[in-house]
Coordinates of C-alpha atoms in Angstrom, one line a residue:
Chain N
X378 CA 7.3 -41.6 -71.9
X379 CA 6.6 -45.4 -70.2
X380 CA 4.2 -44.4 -67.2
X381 CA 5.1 -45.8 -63.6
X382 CA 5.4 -50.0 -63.9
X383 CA 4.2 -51.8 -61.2
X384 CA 5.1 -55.4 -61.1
X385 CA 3.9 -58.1 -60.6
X386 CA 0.3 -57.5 -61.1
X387 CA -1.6 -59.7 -58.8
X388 CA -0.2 -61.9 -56.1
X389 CA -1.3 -64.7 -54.0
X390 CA 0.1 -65.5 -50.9
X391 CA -0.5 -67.3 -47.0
X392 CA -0.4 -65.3 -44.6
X393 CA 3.0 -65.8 -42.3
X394 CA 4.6 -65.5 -45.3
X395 CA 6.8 -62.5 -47.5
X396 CA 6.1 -60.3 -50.3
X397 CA 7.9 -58.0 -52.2
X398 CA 6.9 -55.5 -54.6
X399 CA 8.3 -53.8 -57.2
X400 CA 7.9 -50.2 -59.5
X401 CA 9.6 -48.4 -61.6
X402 CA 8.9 -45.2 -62.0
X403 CA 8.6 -42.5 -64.8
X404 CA 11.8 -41.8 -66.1
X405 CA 13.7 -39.2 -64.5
X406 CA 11.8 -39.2 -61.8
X407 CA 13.1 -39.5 -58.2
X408 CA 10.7 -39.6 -55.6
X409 CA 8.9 -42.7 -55.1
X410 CA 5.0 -43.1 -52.7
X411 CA 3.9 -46.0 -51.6
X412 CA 0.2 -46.4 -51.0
X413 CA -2.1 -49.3 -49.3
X414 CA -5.4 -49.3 -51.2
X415 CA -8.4 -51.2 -49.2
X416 CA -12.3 -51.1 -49.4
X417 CA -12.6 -50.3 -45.5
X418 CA -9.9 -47.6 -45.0
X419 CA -9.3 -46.4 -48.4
X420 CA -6.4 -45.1 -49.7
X421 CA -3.2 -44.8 -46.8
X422 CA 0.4 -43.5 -47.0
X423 CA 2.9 -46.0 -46.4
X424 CA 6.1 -44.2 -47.0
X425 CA 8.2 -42.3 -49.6
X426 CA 11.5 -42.3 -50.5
X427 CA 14.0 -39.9 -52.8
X428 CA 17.6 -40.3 -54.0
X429 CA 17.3 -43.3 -52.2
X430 CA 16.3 -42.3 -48.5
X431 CA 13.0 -42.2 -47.0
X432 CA 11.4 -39.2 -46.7
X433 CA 8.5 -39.6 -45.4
X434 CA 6.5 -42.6 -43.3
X435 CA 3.0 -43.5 -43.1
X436 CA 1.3 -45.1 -39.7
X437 CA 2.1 -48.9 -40.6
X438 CA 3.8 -51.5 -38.9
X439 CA 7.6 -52.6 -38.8
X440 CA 6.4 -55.4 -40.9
X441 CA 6.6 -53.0 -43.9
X442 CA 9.5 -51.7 -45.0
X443 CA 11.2 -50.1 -48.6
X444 CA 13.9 -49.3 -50.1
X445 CA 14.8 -47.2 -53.3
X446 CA 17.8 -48.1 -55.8
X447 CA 20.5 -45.6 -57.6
X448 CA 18.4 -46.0 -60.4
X449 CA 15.3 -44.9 -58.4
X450 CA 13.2 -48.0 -58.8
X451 CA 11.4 -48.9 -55.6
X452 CA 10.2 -52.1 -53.6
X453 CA 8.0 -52.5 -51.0
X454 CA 8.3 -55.7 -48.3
X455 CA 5.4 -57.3 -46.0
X456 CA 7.2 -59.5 -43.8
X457 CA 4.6 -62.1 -41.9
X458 CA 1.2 -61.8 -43.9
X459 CA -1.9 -60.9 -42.2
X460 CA -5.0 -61.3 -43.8
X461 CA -5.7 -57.6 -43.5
X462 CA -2.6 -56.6 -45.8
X463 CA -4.9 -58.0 -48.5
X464 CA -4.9 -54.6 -50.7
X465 CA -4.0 -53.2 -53.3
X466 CA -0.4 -51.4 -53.4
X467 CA -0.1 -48.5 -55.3
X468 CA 2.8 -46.6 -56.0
X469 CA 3.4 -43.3 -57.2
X470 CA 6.3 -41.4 -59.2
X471 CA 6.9 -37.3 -59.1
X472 CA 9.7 -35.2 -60.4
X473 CA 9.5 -33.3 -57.0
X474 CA 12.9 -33.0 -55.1
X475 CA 11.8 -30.5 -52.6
X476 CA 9.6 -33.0 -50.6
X477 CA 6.8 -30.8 -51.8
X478 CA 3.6 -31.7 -54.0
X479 CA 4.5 -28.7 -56.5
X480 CA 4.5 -31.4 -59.3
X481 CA 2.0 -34.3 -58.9
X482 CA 2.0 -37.5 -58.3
X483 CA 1.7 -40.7 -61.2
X484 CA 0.7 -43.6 -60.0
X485 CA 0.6 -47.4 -61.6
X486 CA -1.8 -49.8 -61.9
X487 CA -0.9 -51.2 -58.8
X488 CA -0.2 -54.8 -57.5
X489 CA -3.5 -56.5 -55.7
X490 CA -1.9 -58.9 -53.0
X491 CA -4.7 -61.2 -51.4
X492 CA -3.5 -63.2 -48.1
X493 CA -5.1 -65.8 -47.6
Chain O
X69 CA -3.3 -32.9 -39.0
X70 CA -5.7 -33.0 -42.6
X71 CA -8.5 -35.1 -43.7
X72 CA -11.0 -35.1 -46.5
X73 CA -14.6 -36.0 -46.8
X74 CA -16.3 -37.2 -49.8
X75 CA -19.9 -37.4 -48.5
X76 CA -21.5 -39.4 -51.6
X77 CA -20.3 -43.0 -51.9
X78 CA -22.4 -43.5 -54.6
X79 CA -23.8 -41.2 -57.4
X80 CA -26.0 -41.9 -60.7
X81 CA -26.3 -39.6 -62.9
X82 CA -27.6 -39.7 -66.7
X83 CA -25.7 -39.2 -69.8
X84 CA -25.7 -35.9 -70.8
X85 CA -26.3 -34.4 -67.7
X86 CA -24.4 -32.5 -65.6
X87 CA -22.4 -33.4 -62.4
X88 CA -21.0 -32.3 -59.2
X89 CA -19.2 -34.6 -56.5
X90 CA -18.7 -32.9 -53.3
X91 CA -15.6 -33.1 -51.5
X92 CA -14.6 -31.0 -47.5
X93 CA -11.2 -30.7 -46.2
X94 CA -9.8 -29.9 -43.6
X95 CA -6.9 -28.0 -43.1
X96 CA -5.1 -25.1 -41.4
X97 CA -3.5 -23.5 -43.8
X98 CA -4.2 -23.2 -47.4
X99 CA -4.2 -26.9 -49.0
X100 CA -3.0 -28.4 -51.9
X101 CA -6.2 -30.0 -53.4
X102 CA -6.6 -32.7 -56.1
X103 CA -9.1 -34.8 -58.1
X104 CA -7.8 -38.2 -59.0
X105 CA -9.7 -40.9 -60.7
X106 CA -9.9 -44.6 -60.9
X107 CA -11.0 -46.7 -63.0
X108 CA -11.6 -50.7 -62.6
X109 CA -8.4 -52.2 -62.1
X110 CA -6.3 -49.4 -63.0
X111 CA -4.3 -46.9 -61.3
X112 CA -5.3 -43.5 -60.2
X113 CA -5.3 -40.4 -63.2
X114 CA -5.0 -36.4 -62.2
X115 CA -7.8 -34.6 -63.5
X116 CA -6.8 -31.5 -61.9
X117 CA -5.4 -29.9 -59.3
X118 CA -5.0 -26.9 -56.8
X119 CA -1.8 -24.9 -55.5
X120 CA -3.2 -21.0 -55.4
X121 CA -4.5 -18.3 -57.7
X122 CA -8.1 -18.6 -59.5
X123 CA -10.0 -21.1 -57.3
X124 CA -11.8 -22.1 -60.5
X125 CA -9.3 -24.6 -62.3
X126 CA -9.9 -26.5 -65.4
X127 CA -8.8 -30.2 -66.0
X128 CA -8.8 -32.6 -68.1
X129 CA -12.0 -34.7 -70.0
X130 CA -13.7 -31.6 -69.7
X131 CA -13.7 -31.3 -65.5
X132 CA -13.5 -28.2 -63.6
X133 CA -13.5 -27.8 -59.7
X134 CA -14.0 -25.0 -57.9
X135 CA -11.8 -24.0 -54.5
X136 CA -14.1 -22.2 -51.5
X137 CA -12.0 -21.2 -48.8
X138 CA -15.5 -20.5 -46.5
X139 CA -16.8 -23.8 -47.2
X140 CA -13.7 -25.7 -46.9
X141 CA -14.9 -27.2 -50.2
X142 CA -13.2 -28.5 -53.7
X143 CA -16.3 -29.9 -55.7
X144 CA -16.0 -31.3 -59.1
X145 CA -18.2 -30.6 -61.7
X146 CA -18.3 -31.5 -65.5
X147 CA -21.5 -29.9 -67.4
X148 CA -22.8 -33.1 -69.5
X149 CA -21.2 -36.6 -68.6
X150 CA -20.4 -39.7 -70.8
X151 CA -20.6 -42.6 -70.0
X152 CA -16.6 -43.6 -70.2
X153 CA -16.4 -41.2 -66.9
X154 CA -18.1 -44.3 -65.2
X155 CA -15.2 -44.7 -62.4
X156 CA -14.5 -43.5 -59.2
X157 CA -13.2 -40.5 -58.0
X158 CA -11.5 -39.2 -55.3
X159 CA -10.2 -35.9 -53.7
X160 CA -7.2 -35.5 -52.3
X161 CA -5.5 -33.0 -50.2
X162 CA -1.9 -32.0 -49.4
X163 CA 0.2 -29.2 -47.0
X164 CA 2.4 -27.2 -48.1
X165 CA 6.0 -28.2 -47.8
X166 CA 4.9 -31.9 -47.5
X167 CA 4.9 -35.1 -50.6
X168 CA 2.3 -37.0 -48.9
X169 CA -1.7 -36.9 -49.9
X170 CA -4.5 -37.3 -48.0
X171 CA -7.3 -39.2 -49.8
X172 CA -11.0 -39.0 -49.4
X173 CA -12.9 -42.6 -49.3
X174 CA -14.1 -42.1 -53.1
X175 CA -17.4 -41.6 -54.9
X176 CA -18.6 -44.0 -57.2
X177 CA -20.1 -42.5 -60.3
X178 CA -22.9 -44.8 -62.3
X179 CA -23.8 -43.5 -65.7
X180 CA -27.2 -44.6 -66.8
X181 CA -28.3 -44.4 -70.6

């Protein structure tokens, strides 16, 4: 079975600007996490979604948002850059439809976005 | 609400020796605990996990942790290390009836030769 695809791999953009992010997660599975990844505060929620709804929601700005397709393939948006969304975004897969952590989470390699 | 600390942000240890990386919680109720680990540039890997039952749960590549309710603690041990566990590692912890993890800032494990 493919493992959760994160693409693209590394980005570079200005800050003011957009970004969007993409996975795909383990086949089958239909919730996808969304995690910020930084040296100074570590590893953060940002939100989850499942059967394409959000779930769940981390303690982040407006300025990101997500969505989830039919398909269950997620992106993840950071509207006007800051220089502190430099990170790296993880995002995690899980068979779990109960909202629950009963199965765990798979996570991808992740997509380091620096702002600069 | 729960939060996890990892109190090491850096550990050597030699190859062939044996390891432990502490890691606290705290939490309420009973937790949902987890070991992930990371290595450079790559994603993060369950090594094991807990729900409930025996506190002392086995993972994988040979790592065991150990659940103590009194010491609000989930430490990590492995009895002789390689040097391909060179990565970092972090605990994790989760309630019950939630999706969401709460991660610990990492420990950094060095493997001299």
């Amino acid at each position: 079975k493919a493992g959760v695809t994160q693409t693209p791999r590394y980005l570079i953009k200005t800050r003011g600007q957009q970004v969007t992010l993409s996975c795909s997660p383990i086949s089958g599975h239909r919730s996808v996490s969304w995690y910020q990844q930084t040296p100074g505060q570590g590893l953060q929620f940002l939100f989850e979604y499942f059967s394409e709804t959000q779930r769940n929601k981390g303690n982040f700005p407006g300025r990101f948002s997500g969505r989830q397709f039919s398909n269950s393939r997620s992106e993840m948006n950071v509207s006007t850059l800051e220089l502190g969304d430099s990170a790296l975004y993880l995002c995690a897969s899980s068979s779990n439809q109960q909202g629950t952590l009963n199965s765990p989470l798979h996570f991808g390699n992740g997509t380091r976005l620096t702002v600069t | 609400a729960q939060s996890v600390t990892q109190p090491d942000i850096h550990i050597t240890v030699s190859e062939g020796a044996s390891l432990e990386l502490r890691c606290n919680y705290s939490y309420g109720a009973t937790p949902y605990l987890f070991w992930y680990v990371q290595s450079p540039g790559q994603g993060l890997q369950l090594l094991l996990k807990y729900f409930s039952g025996d506190t002392l749960v086995q993972g994988i590549k040979g790592f065991e942790a150990e659940f103590k309710r009194s010491q609000s603690s989930f430490n990590l041990r492995k009895p002789s290390v390689h040097w391909s566990d060179a990565a970092e590692y972090f605990c994790a912890v989760g309630a019950s009836g939630y999706s969401t993890l709460t991660f610990g800032k990492g420990t950094m494990l060095l493997v001299s030769p």
